[in-house]
mmCIF file of C-alpha atoms in Angstrom:
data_model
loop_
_atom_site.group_PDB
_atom_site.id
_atom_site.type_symbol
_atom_site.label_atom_id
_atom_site.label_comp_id
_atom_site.label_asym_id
_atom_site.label_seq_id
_atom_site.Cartn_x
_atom_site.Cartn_y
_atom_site.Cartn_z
ATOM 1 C CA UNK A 14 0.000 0.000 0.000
ATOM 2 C CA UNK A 15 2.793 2.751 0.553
ATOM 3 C CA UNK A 16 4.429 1.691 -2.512
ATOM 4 C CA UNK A 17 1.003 2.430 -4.335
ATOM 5 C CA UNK A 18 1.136 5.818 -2.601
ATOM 6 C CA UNK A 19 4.587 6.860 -3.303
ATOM 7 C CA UNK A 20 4.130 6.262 -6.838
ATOM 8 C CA UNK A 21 1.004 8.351 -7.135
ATOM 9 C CA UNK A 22 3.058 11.027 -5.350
ATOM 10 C CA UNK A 23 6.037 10.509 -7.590
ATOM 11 C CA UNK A 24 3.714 10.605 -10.528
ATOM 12 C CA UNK A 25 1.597 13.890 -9.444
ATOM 13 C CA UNK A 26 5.150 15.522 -9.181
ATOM 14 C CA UNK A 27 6.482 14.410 -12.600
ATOM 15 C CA UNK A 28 3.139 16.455 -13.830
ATOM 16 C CA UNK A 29 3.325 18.838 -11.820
ATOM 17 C CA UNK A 30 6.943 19.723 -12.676
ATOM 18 C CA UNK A 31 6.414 19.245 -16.464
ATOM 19 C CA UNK A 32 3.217 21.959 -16.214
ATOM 20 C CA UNK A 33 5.435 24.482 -14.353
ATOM 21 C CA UNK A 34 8.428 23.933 -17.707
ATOM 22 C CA UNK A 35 5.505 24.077 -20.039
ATOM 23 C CA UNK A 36 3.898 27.233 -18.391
ATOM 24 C CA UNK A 37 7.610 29.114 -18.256
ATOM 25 C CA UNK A 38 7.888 27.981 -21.963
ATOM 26 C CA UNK A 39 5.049 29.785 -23.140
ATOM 27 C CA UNK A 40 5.692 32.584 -20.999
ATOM 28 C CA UNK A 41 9.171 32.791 -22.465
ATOM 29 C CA UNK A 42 7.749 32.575 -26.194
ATOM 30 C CA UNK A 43 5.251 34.988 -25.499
ATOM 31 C CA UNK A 44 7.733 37.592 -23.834
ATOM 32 C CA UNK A 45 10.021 36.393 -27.219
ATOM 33 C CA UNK A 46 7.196 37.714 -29.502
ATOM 34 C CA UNK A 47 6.320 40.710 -27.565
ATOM 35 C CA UNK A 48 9.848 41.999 -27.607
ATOM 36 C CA UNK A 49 10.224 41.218 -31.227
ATOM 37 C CA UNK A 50 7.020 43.283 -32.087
ATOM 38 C CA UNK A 51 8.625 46.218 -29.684
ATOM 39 C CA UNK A 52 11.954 45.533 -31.697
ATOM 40 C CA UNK A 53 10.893 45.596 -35.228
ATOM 41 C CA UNK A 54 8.537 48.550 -34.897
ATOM 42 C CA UNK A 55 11.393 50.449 -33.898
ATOM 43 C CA UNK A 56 14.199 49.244 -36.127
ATOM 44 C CA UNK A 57 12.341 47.552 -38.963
ATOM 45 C CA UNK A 58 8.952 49.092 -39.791
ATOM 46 C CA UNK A 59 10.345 51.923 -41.849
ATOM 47 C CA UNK A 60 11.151 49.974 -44.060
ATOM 48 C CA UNK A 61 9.670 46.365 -44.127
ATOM 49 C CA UNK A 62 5.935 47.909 -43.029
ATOM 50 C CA UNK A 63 3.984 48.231 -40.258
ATOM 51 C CA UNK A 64 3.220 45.046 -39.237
ATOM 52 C CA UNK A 65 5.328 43.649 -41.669
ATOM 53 C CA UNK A 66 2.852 44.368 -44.629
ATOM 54 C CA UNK A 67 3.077 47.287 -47.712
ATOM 55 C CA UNK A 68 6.780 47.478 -47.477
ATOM 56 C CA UNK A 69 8.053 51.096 -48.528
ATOM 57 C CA UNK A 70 11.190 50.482 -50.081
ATOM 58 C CA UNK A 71 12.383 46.978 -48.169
ATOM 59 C CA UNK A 72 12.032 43.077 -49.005
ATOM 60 C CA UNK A 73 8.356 42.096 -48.723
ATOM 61 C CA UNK A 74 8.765 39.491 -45.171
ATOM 62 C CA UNK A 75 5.530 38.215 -46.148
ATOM 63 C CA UNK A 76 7.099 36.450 -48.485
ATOM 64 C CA UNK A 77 9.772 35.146 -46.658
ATOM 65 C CA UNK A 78 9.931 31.470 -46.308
ATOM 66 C CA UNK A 79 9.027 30.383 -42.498
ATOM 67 C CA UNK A 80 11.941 28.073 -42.842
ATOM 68 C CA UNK A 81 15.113 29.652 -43.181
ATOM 69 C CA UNK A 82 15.653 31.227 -39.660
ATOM 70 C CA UNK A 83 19.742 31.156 -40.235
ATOM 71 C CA UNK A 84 18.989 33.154 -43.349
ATOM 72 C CA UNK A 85 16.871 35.655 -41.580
ATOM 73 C CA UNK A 86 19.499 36.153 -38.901
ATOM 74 C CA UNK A 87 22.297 36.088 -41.401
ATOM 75 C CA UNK A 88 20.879 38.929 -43.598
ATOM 76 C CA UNK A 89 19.612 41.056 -40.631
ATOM 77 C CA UNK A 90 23.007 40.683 -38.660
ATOM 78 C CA UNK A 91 25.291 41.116 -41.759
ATOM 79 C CA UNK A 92 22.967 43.009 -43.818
ATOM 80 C CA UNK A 93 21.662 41.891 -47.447
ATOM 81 C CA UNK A 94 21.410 44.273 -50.629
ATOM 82 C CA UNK A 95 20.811 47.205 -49.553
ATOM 83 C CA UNK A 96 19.520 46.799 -46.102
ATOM 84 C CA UNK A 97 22.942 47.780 -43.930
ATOM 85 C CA UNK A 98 24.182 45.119 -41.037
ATOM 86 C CA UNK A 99 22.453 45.414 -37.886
ATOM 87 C CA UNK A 100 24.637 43.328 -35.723
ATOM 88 C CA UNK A 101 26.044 46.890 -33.876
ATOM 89 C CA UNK A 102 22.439 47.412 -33.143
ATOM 90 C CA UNK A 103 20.872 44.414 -32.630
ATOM 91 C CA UNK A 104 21.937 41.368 -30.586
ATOM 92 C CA UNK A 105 21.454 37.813 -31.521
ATOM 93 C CA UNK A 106 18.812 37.181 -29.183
ATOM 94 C CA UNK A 107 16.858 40.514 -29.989
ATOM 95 C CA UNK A 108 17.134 39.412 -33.802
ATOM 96 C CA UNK A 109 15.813 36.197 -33.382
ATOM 97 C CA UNK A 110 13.004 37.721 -30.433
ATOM 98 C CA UNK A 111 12.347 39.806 -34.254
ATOM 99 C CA UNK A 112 11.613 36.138 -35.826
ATOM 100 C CA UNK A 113 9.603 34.637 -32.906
ATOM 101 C CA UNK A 114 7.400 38.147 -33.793
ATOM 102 C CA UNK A 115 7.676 37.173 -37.566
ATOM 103 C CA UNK A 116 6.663 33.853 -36.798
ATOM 104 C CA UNK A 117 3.678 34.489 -35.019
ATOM 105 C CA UNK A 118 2.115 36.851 -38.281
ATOM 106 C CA UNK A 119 2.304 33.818 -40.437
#
Protein backbone atom coordinates (compact mmCIF):
# COMPACT_ATOMS: atom_id res chain seq x y z
CA UNK A 1 0.00 0.00 0.00
CA UNK A 2 2.79 2.75 0.55
CA UNK A 3 4.43 1.69 -2.51
CA UNK A 4 1.00 2.43 -4.34
CA UNK A 5 1.14 5.82 -2.60
CA UNK A 6 4.59 6.86 -3.30
CA UNK A 7 4.13 6.26 -6.84
CA UNK A 8 1.00 8.35 -7.13
CA UNK A 9 3.06 11.03 -5.35
CA UNK A 10 6.04 10.51 -7.59
CA UNK A 11 3.71 10.61 -10.53
CA UNK A 12 1.60 13.89 -9.44
CA UNK A 13 5.15 15.52 -9.18
CA UNK A 14 6.48 14.41 -12.60
CA UNK A 15 3.14 16.46 -13.83
CA UNK A 16 3.33 18.84 -11.82
CA UNK A 17 6.94 19.72 -12.68
CA UNK A 18 6.41 19.24 -16.46
CA UNK A 19 3.22 21.96 -16.21
CA UNK A 20 5.44 24.48 -14.35
CA UNK A 21 8.43 23.93 -17.71
CA UNK A 22 5.50 24.08 -20.04
CA UNK A 23 3.90 27.23 -18.39
CA UNK A 24 7.61 29.11 -18.26
CA UNK A 25 7.89 27.98 -21.96
CA UNK A 26 5.05 29.78 -23.14
CA UNK A 27 5.69 32.58 -21.00
CA UNK A 28 9.17 32.79 -22.46
CA UNK A 29 7.75 32.58 -26.19
CA UNK A 30 5.25 34.99 -25.50
CA UNK A 31 7.73 37.59 -23.83
CA UNK A 32 10.02 36.39 -27.22
CA UNK A 33 7.20 37.71 -29.50
CA UNK A 34 6.32 40.71 -27.56
CA UNK A 35 9.85 42.00 -27.61
CA UNK A 36 10.22 41.22 -31.23
CA UNK A 37 7.02 43.28 -32.09
CA UNK A 38 8.63 46.22 -29.68
CA UNK A 39 11.95 45.53 -31.70
CA UNK A 40 10.89 45.60 -35.23
CA UNK A 41 8.54 48.55 -34.90
CA UNK A 42 11.39 50.45 -33.90
CA UNK A 43 14.20 49.24 -36.13
CA UNK A 44 12.34 47.55 -38.96
CA UNK A 45 8.95 49.09 -39.79
CA UNK A 46 10.34 51.92 -41.85
CA UNK A 47 11.15 49.97 -44.06
CA UNK A 48 9.67 46.37 -44.13
CA UNK A 49 5.93 47.91 -43.03
CA UNK A 50 3.98 48.23 -40.26
CA UNK A 51 3.22 45.05 -39.24
CA UNK A 52 5.33 43.65 -41.67
CA UNK A 53 2.85 44.37 -44.63
CA UNK A 54 3.08 47.29 -47.71
CA UNK A 55 6.78 47.48 -47.48
CA UNK A 56 8.05 51.10 -48.53
CA UNK A 57 11.19 50.48 -50.08
CA UNK A 58 12.38 46.98 -48.17
CA UNK A 59 12.03 43.08 -49.00
CA UNK A 60 8.36 42.10 -48.72
CA UNK A 61 8.77 39.49 -45.17
CA UNK A 62 5.53 38.22 -46.15
CA UNK A 63 7.10 36.45 -48.49
CA UNK A 64 9.77 35.15 -46.66
CA UNK A 65 9.93 31.47 -46.31
CA UNK A 66 9.03 30.38 -42.50
CA UNK A 67 11.94 28.07 -42.84
CA UNK A 68 15.11 29.65 -43.18
CA UNK A 69 15.65 31.23 -39.66
CA UNK A 70 19.74 31.16 -40.24
CA UNK A 71 18.99 33.15 -43.35
CA UNK A 72 16.87 35.65 -41.58
CA UNK A 73 19.50 36.15 -38.90
CA UNK A 74 22.30 36.09 -41.40
CA UNK A 75 20.88 38.93 -43.60
CA UNK A 76 19.61 41.06 -40.63
CA UNK A 77 23.01 40.68 -38.66
CA UNK A 78 25.29 41.12 -41.76
CA UNK A 79 22.97 43.01 -43.82
CA UNK A 80 21.66 41.89 -47.45
CA UNK A 81 21.41 44.27 -50.63
CA UNK A 82 20.81 47.20 -49.55
CA UNK A 83 19.52 46.80 -46.10
CA UNK A 84 22.94 47.78 -43.93
CA UNK A 85 24.18 45.12 -41.04
CA UNK A 86 22.45 45.41 -37.89
CA UNK A 87 24.64 43.33 -35.72
CA UNK A 88 26.04 46.89 -33.88
CA UNK A 89 22.44 47.41 -33.14
CA UNK A 90 20.87 44.41 -32.63
CA UNK A 91 21.94 41.37 -30.59
CA UNK A 92 21.45 37.81 -31.52
CA UNK A 93 18.81 37.18 -29.18
CA UNK A 94 16.86 40.51 -29.99
CA UNK A 95 17.13 39.41 -33.80
CA UNK A 96 15.81 36.20 -33.38
CA UNK A 97 13.00 37.72 -30.43
CA UNK A 98 12.35 39.81 -34.25
CA UNK A 99 11.61 36.14 -35.83
CA UNK A 100 9.60 34.64 -32.91
CA UNK A 101 7.40 38.15 -33.79
CA UNK A 102 7.68 37.17 -37.57
CA UNK A 103 6.66 33.85 -36.80
CA UNK A 104 3.68 34.49 -35.02
CA UNK A 105 2.12 36.85 -38.28
CA UNK A 106 2.30 33.82 -40.44
Amino acid sequence: MITSVLKYILAFQVVAISMIGSFSFAQEASLSVKNGASLYAKNCSTCHGSGMKNPQWGFNLEIFPIDQKMRFMDSVIYGKNAMPPWEDVLSIEEVSNIWSYFLSLR
